[in-house]
Amino acid sequence: MAGFAEGNVRVQRKHLMPKAERATMRTELLRFNGAVARHPAVDAWMKEHAGELGAIAHQWFEVMRKCGDEVRELLHDGCPVVCLGDAPFGYVNVFTSHVNVGFFHGAALPDPARLLQGTGKFMRHVKLRPGMATDAAALSKLIDAAYSDIKARVENG
């Protein structure tokens, strides 16, 4: 309960600030140490996740890898993550019957095709299942938007 109370205090203080001061507040970006251009742990993860679900994860992770020259990667919480430098923007993960393609700031992304799932404050994901049609164009646009979003966040502090 102490954490909850502390969270409420912060929220209350924020609402007591003048509107102009609140507008200039910035959310601290999540940063990961150890991201590199091609991480061997990610390649090992891909080899361990062979089969239909692994192929789906690999396909979409490759799309994320190709977003730009500054894209780096690492394994975090057991799944492959793509970063702009050290700031994460996307990940893939394989589950028993589906693959998640997730976005660290997914709640802020435009999603006209309504692919994103989740109710968290920041993160959202797209659930992909073998044999089910995927709106590849819409998912590609989400990946591009996630990359553009993190780029703007990094550049603007």
mmCIF file of C-alpha atoms in Angstrom:
data_model
loop_
_atom_site.group_PDB
_atom_site.id
_atom_site.type_symbol
_atom_site.label_atom_id
_atom_site.label_comp_id
_atom_site.label_asym_id
_atom_site.label_seq_id
_atom_site.Cartn_x
_atom_site.Cartn_y
_atom_site.Cartn_z
ATOM 1 C CA MET A 1 0.000 0.000 0.000
ATOM 2 C CA ALA A 2 2.904 2.398 0.592
ATOM 3 C CA GLY A 3 3.721 2.366 -3.149
ATOM 4 C CA PHE A 4 0.091 3.062 -3.985
ATOM 5 C CA ALA A 5 -0.074 5.970 -1.540
ATOM 6 C CA GLU A 6 3.154 7.390 -2.931
ATOM 7 C CA GLY A 7 1.713 7.129 -6.439
ATOM 8 C CA ASN A 8 -1.395 9.018 -5.362
ATOM 9 C CA VAL A 9 0.702 11.753 -3.777
ATOM 10 C CA ARG A 10 2.623 12.243 -7.008
ATOM 11 C CA VAL A 11 -0.565 12.428 -9.026
ATOM 12 C CA GLN A 12 -2.107 14.915 -6.597
ATOM 13 C CA ARG A 13 1.007 17.095 -6.675
ATOM 14 C CA LYS A 14 1.001 17.076 -10.457
ATOM 15 C CA HIS A 15 -2.593 18.285 -10.533
ATOM 16 C CA LEU A 16 -1.737 21.087 -8.087
ATOM 17 C CA MET A 17 0.948 22.442 -10.420
ATOM 18 C CA PRO A 18 0.052 25.293 -12.757
ATOM 19 C CA LYS A 19 -1.009 24.013 -16.194
ATOM 20 C CA ALA A 20 1.980 25.641 -17.958
ATOM 21 C CA GLU A 21 4.402 23.875 -15.598
ATOM 22 C CA ARG A 22 2.681 20.496 -16.136
ATOM 23 C CA ALA A 23 2.974 20.940 -19.906
ATOM 24 C CA THR A 24 6.762 21.159 -19.669
ATOM 25 C CA MET A 25 7.130 18.006 -17.536
ATOM 26 C CA ARG A 26 8.820 15.144 -19.349
ATOM 27 C CA THR A 27 8.461 11.468 -18.732
ATOM 28 C CA GLU A 28 11.813 9.796 -18.106
ATOM 29 C CA LEU A 29 12.603 7.317 -20.882
ATOM 30 C CA LEU A 30 13.245 3.684 -20.102
ATOM 31 C CA ARG A 31 16.847 2.846 -21.016
ATOM 32 C CA PHE A 32 18.592 -0.529 -21.340
ATOM 33 C CA ASN A 33 22.321 -1.179 -21.064
ATOM 34 C CA GLY A 34 23.959 -3.624 -23.433
ATOM 35 C CA ALA A 35 22.064 -3.004 -26.665
ATOM 36 C CA VAL A 36 24.221 -3.708 -29.724
ATOM 37 C CA ALA A 37 23.757 -3.804 -33.493
ATOM 38 C CA ARG A 38 23.318 -7.586 -33.536
ATOM 39 C CA HIS A 39 23.106 -9.307 -30.159
ATOM 40 C CA PRO A 40 24.159 -12.991 -30.053
ATOM 41 C CA ALA A 41 21.562 -13.719 -27.345
ATOM 42 C CA VAL A 42 18.804 -12.584 -29.723
ATOM 43 C CA ASP A 43 20.101 -14.874 -32.461
ATOM 44 C CA ALA A 44 20.229 -17.750 -29.954
ATOM 45 C CA TRP A 45 16.646 -16.975 -28.878
ATOM 46 C CA MET A 46 15.516 -17.129 -32.507
ATOM 47 C CA LYS A 47 17.171 -20.545 -32.952
ATOM 48 C CA GLU A 48 15.482 -21.829 -29.777
ATOM 49 C CA HIS A 49 12.080 -20.702 -31.056
ATOM 50 C CA ALA A 50 11.894 -22.597 -34.297
ATOM 51 C CA GLY A 51 8.618 -23.692 -35.804
ATOM 52 C CA GLU A 52 5.587 -21.737 -36.888
ATOM 53 C CA LEU A 53 5.461 -19.352 -33.922
ATOM 54 C CA GLY A 54 9.194 -18.700 -34.059
ATOM 55 C CA ALA A 55 8.953 -17.926 -37.764
ATOM 56 C CA ILE A 56 6.268 -15.312 -37.076
ATOM 57 C CA ALA A 57 8.376 -13.738 -34.309
ATOM 58 C CA HIS A 58 11.481 -13.752 -36.489
ATOM 59 C CA GLN A 59 9.641 -12.185 -39.445
ATOM 60 C CA TRP A 60 8.396 -9.214 -37.434
ATOM 61 C CA PHE A 61 11.614 -8.773 -35.468
ATOM 62 C CA GLU A 62 13.434 -8.473 -38.800
ATOM 63 C CA VAL A 63 11.049 -5.675 -39.778
ATOM 64 C CA MET A 64 11.919 -3.871 -36.536
ATOM 65 C CA ARG A 65 15.650 -4.437 -37.044
ATOM 66 C CA LYS A 66 15.438 -2.665 -40.406
ATOM 67 C CA CYS A 67 13.816 0.534 -39.083
ATOM 68 C CA GLY A 68 17.074 2.488 -39.137
ATOM 69 C CA ASP A 69 20.838 2.469 -38.794
ATOM 70 C CA GLU A 70 20.618 3.369 -35.095
ATOM 71 C CA VAL A 71 18.544 0.295 -34.186
ATOM 72 C CA ARG A 72 20.153 -1.827 -31.492
ATOM 73 C CA GLU A 73 18.908 -4.995 -29.822
ATOM 74 C CA LEU A 74 19.194 -7.090 -26.716
ATOM 75 C CA LEU A 75 17.404 -9.798 -24.796
ATOM 76 C CA HIS A 76 15.333 -8.356 -21.930
ATOM 77 C CA ASP A 77 12.999 -10.334 -19.665
ATOM 78 C CA GLY A 78 13.575 -13.336 -21.899
ATOM 79 C CA CYS A 79 12.538 -11.791 -25.197
ATOM 80 C CA PRO A 80 14.168 -9.901 -28.070
ATOM 81 C CA VAL A 81 13.889 -6.110 -27.812
ATOM 82 C CA VAL A 82 14.744 -3.426 -30.357
ATOM 83 C CA CYS A 83 16.003 -0.028 -29.235
ATOM 84 C CA LEU A 84 16.955 3.294 -30.710
ATOM 85 C CA GLY A 85 20.375 3.405 -29.104
ATOM 86 C CA ASP A 86 19.471 2.368 -25.560
ATOM 87 C CA ALA A 87 15.774 3.414 -25.629
ATOM 88 C CA PRO A 88 13.480 0.436 -26.351
ATOM 89 C CA PHE A 89 10.601 0.729 -28.783
ATOM 90 C CA GLY A 90 9.529 -2.826 -29.639
ATOM 91 C CA TYR A 91 9.812 -6.516 -28.842
ATOM 92 C CA VAL A 92 8.581 -9.948 -29.859
ATOM 93 C CA ASN A 93 7.725 -12.883 -27.658
ATOM 94 C CA VAL A 94 6.481 -16.399 -28.304
ATOM 95 C CA PHE A 95 3.768 -17.971 -26.170
ATOM 96 C CA THR A 96 2.040 -21.363 -26.344
ATOM 97 C CA SER A 97 -0.367 -20.484 -29.143
ATOM 98 C CA HIS A 98 0.515 -16.955 -30.248
ATOM 99 C CA VAL A 99 3.234 -14.357 -30.772
ATOM 100 C CA ASN A 100 3.177 -10.856 -29.339
ATOM 101 C CA VAL A 101 4.672 -7.973 -31.263
ATOM 102 C CA GLY A 102 4.847 -5.304 -28.592
ATOM 103 C CA PHE A 103 5.560 -1.620 -28.270
ATOM 104 C CA PHE A 104 6.991 0.109 -25.215
ATOM 105 C CA HIS A 105 5.031 3.320 -25.939
ATOM 106 C CA GLY A 106 2.168 1.599 -27.722
ATOM 107 C CA ALA A 107 -0.534 3.548 -25.891
ATOM 108 C CA ALA A 108 0.684 6.681 -27.717
ATOM 109 C CA LEU A 109 0.636 5.143 -31.210
ATOM 110 C CA PRO A 110 -2.041 5.789 -33.822
ATOM 111 C CA ASP A 111 -3.887 2.524 -34.451
ATOM 112 C CA PRO A 112 -6.621 3.031 -37.052
ATOM 113 C CA ALA A 113 -6.753 -0.736 -37.755
ATOM 114 C CA ARG A 114 -7.282 -1.400 -34.014
ATOM 115 C CA LEU A 115 -4.597 -4.058 -33.809
ATOM 116 C CA LEU A 116 -3.186 -3.035 -30.433
ATOM 117 C CA GLN A 117 -4.238 -4.848 -27.275
ATOM 118 C CA GLY A 118 -3.594 -4.099 -23.629
ATOM 119 C CA THR A 119 -4.649 -1.556 -21.071
ATOM 120 C CA GLY A 120 -1.352 -0.527 -19.487
ATOM 121 C CA LYS A 121 -0.279 3.067 -19.124
ATOM 122 C CA PHE A 122 2.406 2.728 -21.830
ATOM 123 C CA MET A 123 2.786 -0.705 -23.412
ATOM 124 C CA ARG A 124 0.580 -2.349 -26.025
ATOM 125 C CA HIS A 125 0.969 -5.452 -28.175
ATOM 126 C CA VAL A 126 -0.426 -7.142 -31.270
ATOM 127 C CA LYS A 127 -1.286 -10.816 -30.917
ATOM 128 C CA LEU A 128 -0.492 -12.979 -33.938
ATOM 129 C CA ARG A 129 -1.661 -16.584 -34.335
ATOM 130 C CA PRO A 130 -0.666 -19.162 -36.949
ATOM 131 C CA GLY A 131 -3.330 -19.617 -39.600
ATOM 132 C CA MET A 132 -5.002 -16.297 -38.764
ATOM 133 C CA ALA A 133 -4.821 -13.437 -41.244
ATOM 134 C CA THR A 134 -2.519 -10.578 -40.231
ATOM 135 C CA ASP A 135 -2.974 -7.040 -41.475
ATOM 136 C CA ALA A 136 0.702 -6.834 -42.429
ATOM 137 C CA ALA A 137 0.437 -3.288 -43.783
ATOM 138 C CA ALA A 138 -1.154 -2.009 -40.562
ATOM 139 C CA LEU A 139 1.388 -3.824 -38.374
ATOM 140 C CA SER A 140 4.241 -2.441 -40.474
ATOM 141 C CA LYS A 141 2.802 1.054 -39.979
ATOM 142 C CA LEU A 142 2.672 0.481 -36.214
ATOM 143 C CA ILE A 143 6.327 -0.563 -36.227
ATOM 144 C CA ASP A 144 7.271 2.527 -38.246
ATOM 145 C CA ALA A 145 5.214 4.712 -35.908
ATOM 146 C CA ALA A 146 6.879 3.173 -32.833
ATOM 147 C CA TYR A 147 10.309 3.878 -34.301
ATOM 148 C CA SER A 148 9.378 7.464 -35.221
ATOM 149 C CA ASP A 149 7.852 7.961 -31.774
ATOM 150 C CA ILE A 150 10.963 6.802 -29.881
ATOM 151 C CA LYS A 151 13.158 8.877 -32.193
ATOM 152 C CA ALA A 152 11.144 11.998 -31.322
ATOM 153 C CA ARG A 153 11.228 11.153 -27.613
ATOM 154 C CA VAL A 154 15.010 10.685 -27.647
ATOM 155 C CA GLU A 155 15.661 13.819 -29.702
ATOM 156 C CA ASN A 156 13.360 15.999 -27.594
ATOM 157 C CA GLY A 157 14.710 14.779 -24.275
#
